[in-house]
Amino acid sequence: MKILVTGGAGFIGSNFIFHMLDTYKDYKIVCIDALTYAGNLTTLQNVMDNQNFKFIKGDITDRDFINQLFEDEMFDIIVNFAAESHVDRSIEDPSIFLKTNVLGTQVLLDASRKYNVKRYHQVSTDEVYGDLPLDQPNLFFMEDTPIHTSSPYSASKASADLLVQAYYRTFKLPITISRCSNNYGPYHFPEKLIPLIISRALNDENLPVYGTGENVRDWLYVEDHCIAIDKIIHNGRVGEVYNVGGHNERTNLEVVKTILHELDKPETLIKFVTDRAGHDMRYAIDPTKITNELGWEPTTTFEEGIKRTIKWYLENKEWWEDILSGDYQNYYEKMYVGR
Ligand code: NAD
Ligand code: DAU
């Protein structure tokens, strides 16, 4: 089995590569990544010498590159993680989100058709469903919850999902889609809430909480997301969407206070700042479908996962300090150009 993982130098894609190489000793994994600001090749350092792994720097929006790659490698399965993923950046400048998340997906879909891949899997997000009100905790996102996006990021991800579904209906491309809630864990880029709070708290810097901090996210430890995708690409029904989430709802303020407590840092570091424009109130996934059909259940509670995550950030300071200083962006040039 040969699998193409796009965006594998990012947070979830890298964790997925580790999971797959550990789990399937006879699978070949090819990772392509454009190494944008969010891609970090040092993350993949430990697998670079693995005989079953190959990294190629490349952009999913580059049609010639993608077609040549598919021709050379003849993939069985495509798992598309590559995306612009940060909501705040999409509010600052939406253009690159449309290019990468929508047009890049189209390029991959076209190549998947042309080279007859057995499965194209789109890694999507619960943000395509918009948000839920805080005062109705019994409401959850189901797979048939209407698409109702808030940010340019979620609109671009929803557009990509619609395109993926259109390629299934019109061209019979064997696709699946997963829509997951907020992930956290090792190698999470420190612009996102949890790693931002951990790294800033460790440096005794103030901790920006948007608005009142009451917004709720449904946190899933990244390994559980990777296991869900593994199950979907092997046993998920073609043409289907699977919601992935673990009933680990927390307000942002609860998350920040938990981290402060674990690090023994004072709550006076918290600084309430102007709210995110269009800020979604609550995300909450109903994972019944993936549980019933594929036997997937989250294995890590938030209490356990956040402890593990904090420990990882304490033990891997160099990884995130290099990001904060910008050093990680020189790594590719230093290690790979001219090699
Ligand atoms: P990330 O920003 O950490 O990683 C994205 C990766 O994609 C980076 O390595 C980047 O270099 C690469 N990339 C960007 N543009 C590219 C292009 N044009 N060609 C090739 N590579 C490109 O993101 P993440 O948090 O790991 O998210 C991965 C996927 O999962 C995204 O599609 C995101 O929408 C989805 N998702 C994320 C979460 C979450 O909580 N982080 C939850 C649900 C779904
Ligand atoms: O739900 C899945 C989505 O989760 C993914 O599709 C996105 O790619 C991923 O980035 C994430 O989106 P969020 O916007 O929920 O994640 P973020 O870490 O940016 O913010 C989490 C919450 O914390 C959100 O309510 C905004 C708030 N926040 C965030 C930052 C960065 C703050 O209060 N302060 C901050 O500094």
Coordinates of C-alpha atoms and ligand atoms in Angstrom, one line a residue:
M1 CA 0.0 0.0 0.0
K2 CA 1.4 3.4 -0.9
I3 CA -0.1 6.5 0.7
L4 CA 0.4 10.1 -0.2
V5 CA 0.1 12.4 2.9
T6 CA -0.1 16.1 1.9
G7 CA 0.8 18.7 4.6
G8 CA 2.7 16.1 6.6
A9 CA 5.2 18.7 8.0
G10 CA 2.4 20.3 9.9
F11 CA 0.8 19.4 13.2
I12 CA -1.8 16.6 12.4
G13 CA -0.2 15.3 9.2
S14 CA 3.1 14.6 11.0
N15 CA 1.4 12.8 13.8
F16 CA -0.5 10.8 11.2
I17 CA 2.8 9.8 9.5
F18 CA 4.2 8.6 12.8
H19 CA 1.1 6.6 13.5
M20 CA 1.0 5.0 10.1
L21 CA 4.7 4.1 10.0
D22 CA 4.4 2.6 13.5
T23 CA 1.3 0.6 12.7
Y24 CA 1.9 -0.7 9.2
K25 CA 5.4 -1.9 8.7
D26 CA 4.9 -2.7 5.0
Y27 CA 3.2 0.5 3.9
K28 CA 5.1 3.2 1.9
I29 CA 4.3 6.8 2.9
V30 CA 5.2 9.7 0.7
C31 CA 4.8 13.2 2.2
I32 CA 4.6 16.3 0.2
D33 CA 4.6 19.7 1.9
A34 CA 5.1 23.2 0.6
L35 CA 6.8 24.1 3.9
T36 CA 4.9 27.3 4.5
Y37 CA 5.4 29.1 7.8
A38 CA 3.3 26.2 9.4
G39 CA 5.4 23.4 8.0
N40 CA 8.5 22.4 9.9
L41 CA 10.8 19.7 8.6
T42 CA 12.5 19.2 11.9
T43 CA 9.2 17.6 13.0
L44 CA 9.9 14.8 10.6
Q45 CA 13.6 14.4 11.5
N46 CA 13.1 11.0 13.2
V47 CA 11.4 9.3 10.2
M48 CA 13.6 10.8 7.4
D49 CA 15.8 7.7 7.4
N50 CA 12.9 5.2 7.5
Q51 CA 13.0 3.1 4.3
N52 CA 9.2 3.3 4.0
F53 CA 9.1 7.1 4.1
K54 CA 9.9 9.8 1.6
F55 CA 9.6 13.5 1.8
I56 CA 9.2 15.8 -1.2
K57 CA 8.9 19.5 -1.0
G58 CA 6.0 20.6 -3.2
D59 CA 2.8 22.5 -3.5
I60 CA -0.6 21.0 -3.9
T61 CA -1.7 23.9 -6.1
D62 CA 1.1 23.1 -8.6
R63 CA -0.7 21.0 -11.2
D64 CA 2.3 19.9 -13.2
F65 CA 4.2 18.9 -10.0
I66 CA 1.2 17.0 -8.7
N67 CA 0.5 15.1 -12.0
Q68 CA 4.1 14.1 -12.3
L69 CA 4.2 13.0 -8.7
F70 CA 1.1 10.8 -9.2
E71 CA 2.5 9.4 -12.4
D72 CA 5.8 8.5 -10.7
E73 CA 4.5 7.1 -7.5
M74 CA 1.1 5.4 -8.4
F75 CA -0.5 6.0 -5.0
D76 CA -3.2 3.8 -3.6
I77 CA -4.6 6.3 -1.1
I78 CA -4.4 10.1 -0.8
V79 CA -4.9 11.8 2.6
N80 CA -5.1 15.5 2.2
F81 CA -4.1 17.5 5.3
A82 CA -2.4 20.3 3.4
A83 CA -4.2 23.6 4.2
E84 CA -4.0 27.0 5.6
S85 CA -5.4 26.2 9.0
H86 CA -5.5 29.3 11.2
V87 CA -8.8 31.2 11.5
D88 CA -7.1 34.5 12.6
R89 CA -4.9 34.5 9.5
S90 CA -7.9 33.9 7.3
I91 CA -9.5 37.0 8.7
E92 CA -6.4 39.1 8.0
D93 CA -5.9 37.7 4.4
P94 CA -8.4 35.2 2.9
S95 CA -6.8 34.8 -0.5
I96 CA -4.2 32.1 0.2
F97 CA -6.9 30.1 2.0
L98 CA -9.0 29.9 -1.2
K99 CA -6.0 29.1 -3.3
T100 CA -4.6 26.3 -1.1
N101 CA -7.7 24.9 0.5
V102 CA -10.0 25.0 -2.5
L103 CA -7.9 25.1 -5.7
G104 CA -5.3 22.8 -4.1
T105 CA -8.0 20.3 -3.3
Q106 CA -9.2 20.5 -6.9
V107 CA -5.7 19.7 -8.3
L108 CA -5.5 16.7 -6.0
L109 CA -9.0 15.5 -7.0
D110 CA -8.2 15.8 -10.7
A111 CA -4.9 13.8 -10.3
S112 CA -6.7 11.2 -8.2
R113 CA -9.2 10.7 -11.0
K114 CA -6.6 10.6 -13.7
Y115 CA -4.4 8.1 -11.9
N116 CA -7.3 6.0 -10.5
V117 CA -6.5 6.1 -6.8
K118 CA -8.4 3.7 -4.7
R119 CA -9.3 6.3 -2.1
Y120 CA -9.1 10.1 -1.8
H121 CA -9.6 11.2 1.9
Q122 CA -10.2 14.8 2.7
V123 CA -9.3 16.0 6.2
S124 CA -12.0 18.5 7.0
T125 CA -13.2 20.3 10.1
D126 CA -16.2 20.7 12.3
E127 CA -16.0 24.4 11.6
V128 CA -17.9 23.8 8.3
Y129 CA -21.0 23.4 10.5
G130 CA -20.7 27.0 11.9
D131 CA -21.4 27.1 15.7
L132 CA -23.8 26.0 18.3
P133 CA -25.4 28.3 21.0
L134 CA -24.0 28.1 24.5
D135 CA -27.5 27.7 26.1
Q136 CA -28.4 24.4 24.4
P137 CA -25.8 21.9 25.5
N138 CA -27.9 19.0 24.1
L139 CA -27.2 20.2 20.5
F140 CA -24.3 18.5 18.6
F141 CA -23.0 18.6 15.1
M142 CA -24.2 15.6 13.1
E143 CA -23.0 14.6 9.6
D144 CA -26.2 16.0 8.2
T145 CA -26.1 19.3 10.1
P146 CA -26.3 22.0 7.4
I147 CA -23.0 23.7 6.3
H148 CA -23.1 27.2 7.7
T149 CA -19.6 28.8 7.8
S150 CA -18.3 31.8 9.7
S151 CA -14.7 32.6 8.7
P152 CA -12.9 32.6 5.4
Y153 CA -11.0 29.6 6.7
S154 CA -14.2 27.6 7.4
A155 CA -15.8 28.8 4.1
S156 CA -12.7 27.5 2.2
K157 CA -12.8 24.2 4.0
A158 CA -16.6 23.8 3.3
S159 CA -16.0 24.7 -0.4
A160 CA -13.4 22.0 -0.6
D161 CA -15.8 19.5 1.0
L162 CA -18.5 20.3 -1.6
L163 CA -16.0 19.8 -4.4
V164 CA -14.9 16.5 -3.0
Q165 CA -18.5 15.4 -2.8
A166 CA -19.2 16.6 -6.3
Y167 CA -16.3 14.4 -7.6
Y168 CA -17.9 11.4 -5.9
R169 CA -21.3 12.1 -7.4
T170 CA -20.3 13.2 -10.8
F171 CA -17.1 11.2 -11.5
K172 CA -17.5 8.3 -9.0
L173 CA -14.2 9.2 -7.4
P174 CA -13.9 7.0 -4.3
I175 CA -13.8 9.6 -1.6
T176 CA -14.3 9.9 2.2
I177 CA -14.4 13.0 4.4
S178 CA -13.7 13.4 8.1
R179 CA -14.8 16.5 10.0
C180 CA -12.9 16.7 13.3
S181 CA -13.1 19.0 16.3
N182 CA -10.1 20.9 17.8
N183 CA -6.9 18.8 18.0
Y184 CA -4.1 19.3 20.5
G185 CA -0.9 17.4 21.3
P186 CA 2.8 17.3 20.2
Y187 CA 4.0 19.5 17.3
H188 CA 1.1 21.9 17.5
F189 CA 2.2 25.2 16.0
P190 CA 2.4 27.9 18.8
E191 CA 0.0 30.3 17.1
K192 CA -3.0 28.1 18.2
L193 CA -4.5 28.4 21.6
I194 CA -3.1 25.5 23.6
P195 CA 0.6 25.7 22.5
L196 CA 0.4 29.5 22.5
I197 CA -0.7 29.5 26.2
I198 CA 1.9 26.8 27.2
S199 CA 4.8 28.6 25.5
R200 CA 3.8 32.1 26.7
A201 CA 3.1 30.9 30.3
L202 CA 6.5 29.2 30.5
N203 CA 8.0 32.6 29.5
D204 CA 5.8 34.5 32.1
E205 CA 4.2 36.5 29.2
N206 CA 0.6 37.6 29.3
L207 CA -2.0 35.2 27.9
P208 CA -4.4 36.7 25.3
V209 CA -8.0 35.3 25.8
Y210 CA -10.4 36.6 23.2
G211 CA -13.6 38.3 24.4
T212 CA -14.9 36.7 27.7
G213 CA -13.2 33.3 27.2
E214 CA -16.6 31.6 27.3
N215 CA -16.3 30.1 23.8
V216 CA -16.4 26.3 23.9
R217 CA -14.2 23.9 21.9
D218 CA -14.4 20.1 21.8
W219 CA -10.7 19.0 22.3
L220 CA -9.4 15.8 20.8
Y221 CA -5.9 14.4 21.4
V222 CA -4.2 14.3 18.0
E223 CA -3.4 10.6 18.2
D224 CA -7.2 9.8 18.4
H225 CA -7.8 11.8 15.2
C226 CA -5.0 9.9 13.5
I227 CA -6.6 6.6 14.5
A228 CA -10.0 7.8 13.2
I229 CA -8.5 8.6 9.8
D230 CA -6.7 5.2 9.7
K231 CA -10.0 3.5 10.3
I232 CA -11.9 5.6 7.7
I233 CA -9.4 5.1 4.9
H234 CA -9.4 1.3 5.5
N235 CA -13.0 0.6 6.4
G236 CA -15.0 3.8 5.9
R237 CA -17.8 3.7 3.3
V238 CA -17.0 5.5 0.1
G239 CA -18.8 8.7 -0.4
E240 CA -19.4 9.2 3.3
V241 CA -18.7 11.9 5.8
Y242 CA -17.5 11.0 9.4
N243 CA -17.6 13.4 12.3
V244 CA -14.7 12.9 14.7
G245 CA -14.8 14.3 18.3
G246 CA -14.6 13.1 21.8
H247 CA -17.1 14.9 24.0
N248 CA -14.3 16.9 25.7
E249 CA -15.9 20.3 25.7
R250 CA -14.2 23.1 27.6
T251 CA -14.5 26.9 27.6
N252 CA -11.3 28.6 26.5
L253 CA -11.0 30.1 30.0
E254 CA -11.1 26.6 31.5
V255 CA -8.4 25.4 29.1
V256 CA -6.1 28.4 30.0
K257 CA -6.7 27.9 33.7
T258 CA -6.0 24.2 33.5
I259 CA -2.6 24.9 31.8
L260 CA -1.7 27.6 34.4
H261 CA -2.6 25.2 37.2
E262 CA -0.4 22.4 35.7
L263 CA 2.5 24.8 35.2
D264 CA 2.0 26.4 38.6
K265 CA 1.7 29.8 37.1
P266 CA -0.6 32.6 38.3
E267 CA -3.9 33.5 36.7
T268 CA -2.9 37.1 36.7
L269 CA -1.1 36.3 33.5
I270 CA -4.5 36.1 31.7
K271 CA -5.3 39.2 29.6
F272 CA -8.7 39.5 28.0
V273 CA -8.3 41.0 24.6
T274 CA -10.6 42.2 21.8
D275 CA -12.7 39.3 20.5
R276 CA -12.1 37.5 17.2
A277 CA -14.4 38.8 14.4
G278 CA -17.2 36.4 13.8
H279 CA -16.0 34.2 16.7
D280 CA -17.8 30.9 16.8
M281 CA -19.4 30.2 20.2
R282 CA -19.4 26.5 20.6
Y283 CA -18.3 23.4 18.7
A284 CA -19.4 20.0 19.7
I285 CA -19.3 16.7 17.7
D286 CA -21.6 13.8 17.9
P287 CA -19.3 10.9 16.9
T288 CA -22.0 8.2 17.0
K289 CA -21.6 7.3 13.3
I290 CA -17.9 6.6 13.4
T291 CA -18.3 4.7 16.7
N292 CA -21.1 2.5 15.4
E293 CA -19.7 1.9 11.9
L294 CA -16.0 1.7 12.5
G295 CA -15.7 1.1 16.3
W296 CA -13.7 4.3 16.8
E297 CA -13.8 5.9 20.3
P298 CA -11.4 8.5 21.7
T299 CA -8.9 6.9 24.1
T300 CA -7.4 10.0 25.7
T301 CA -9.4 12.2 28.1
F302 CA -8.7 15.9 28.2
E303 CA -7.2 15.7 31.7
E304 CA -4.7 13.1 30.6
G305 CA -4.0 14.6 27.1
I306 CA -3.3 18.1 28.4
K307 CA -0.8 16.7 31.0
R308 CA 0.9 14.7 28.2
T309 CA 1.0 17.7 25.9
I310 CA 2.4 20.1 28.6
K311 CA 5.1 17.4 29.3
W312 CA 6.0 17.3 25.6
Y313 CA 6.3 21.1 25.3
L314 CA 8.5 21.1 28.4
E315 CA 10.7 18.3 27.0
N316 CA 10.9 19.8 23.5
K317 CA 11.5 23.4 24.2
E318 CA 14.0 23.6 21.3
W319 CA 11.2 22.7 18.8
W320 CA 8.9 25.6 19.7
E321 CA 11.7 28.1 20.6
D322 CA 13.1 27.7 17.1
I323 CA 9.7 28.5 15.7
L324 CA 9.3 31.5 17.9
S325 CA 12.8 32.7 16.8
G326 CA 12.2 31.8 13.1
D327 CA 15.2 29.5 13.0
Y328 CA 13.2 26.5 11.9
Q329 CA 12.6 28.1 8.5
N330 CA 16.3 27.8 7.7
Y331 CA 16.3 24.1 8.3
Y332 CA 15.3 22.9 4.8
E333 CA 17.9 25.1 3.1
K334 CA 20.6 23.9 5.6
M335 CA 19.8 20.2 5.3
Y336 CA 18.3 19.6 1.9
V337 CA 19.2 22.2 -0.7
G338 CA 22.0 20.7 -2.8
R339 CA 21.8 17.3 -1.1
Ligands
NAD1 P1 -1.0 23.0 10.1 O1 -1.2 24.4 9.7 O2 -0.2 22.6 11.3 O3 -0.3 22.2 8.8 C1 -0.6 22.4 7.5 C2 0.5 21.9 6.7 O4 0.2 22.1 5.3 C3 1.8 22.7 6.8 O5 2.9 21.8 7.0 C4 2.0 23.5 5.6 O6 3.3 23.7 5.2 C5 1.3 22.6 4.6 N1 0.8 23.3 3.4 C6 0.1 24.5 3.4 N2 -0.1 24.9 2.1 C7 0.3 23.9 1.3 C8 0.4 23.7 -0.1 N3 -0.2 24.6 -0.9 N4 0.9 22.6 -0.6 C9 1.5 21.7 0.3 N5 1.5 21.8 1.6 C10 0.9 22.9 2.1 O7 -2.4 22.4 10.1 P2 -3.0 21.2 11.0 O8 -3.6 21.8 12.3 O9 -2.1 20.1 11.0 O10 -4.3 20.8 10.1 C11 -4.2 19.8 9.1 C12 -5.5 19.6 8.4 O11 -6.5 19.2 9.4 C13 -6.1 20.9 7.8 O12 -6.7 20.6 6.6 C14 -7.1 21.4 8.8 O13 -8.1 22.1 8.1 C15 -7.6 20.1 9.4 N6 -8.1 20.2 10.7 C16 -7.3 20.7 11.7 C17 -7.8 20.7 13.0 C18 -7.0 21.3 14.2 O14 -7.5 21.4 15.3 N7 -5.7 21.7 14.0 C19 -9.0 20.1 13.3 C20 -9.8 19.6 12.3 C21 -9.3 19.6 11.0
DAU2 O1 -12.5 23.0 15.2 C1 -11.4 22.6 14.4 C2 -10.5 23.8 14.1 O2 -9.8 24.1 15.3 C3 -9.6 23.6 12.9 O3 -10.3 23.4 11.8 C4 -8.6 24.8 12.8 O4 -7.7 24.5 11.8 C5 -7.9 24.9 14.1 O5 -7.0 26.1 14.0 C6 -8.9 25.1 15.2 O6 -9.6 26.4 15.1 P1 -9.9 27.4 16.3 O7 -10.1 28.7 15.8 O8 -11.0 26.7 17.2 O9 -8.5 27.2 17.1 P2 -7.6 28.3 17.9 O10 -6.5 27.5 18.6 O11 -7.1 29.4 16.9 O12 -8.5 28.9 18.9 C7 -9.2 28.1 19.9 C8 -10.1 29.1 20.7 O13 -9.3 29.9 21.5 C9 -11.0 30.0 19.9 O14 -12.2 30.1 20.5 C10 -10.2 31.3 19.8 C11 -9.5 31.3 21.2 N1 -8.2 32.0 21.2 C12 -7.3 31.7 20.3 C13 -6.0 32.3 20.3 C14 -5.0 31.9 19.3 C15 -8.0 32.9 22.2 O15 -8.8 33.2 23.1 N2 -6.7 33.5 22.3 C16 -5.8 33.2 21.3 O16 -4.7 33.8 21.4

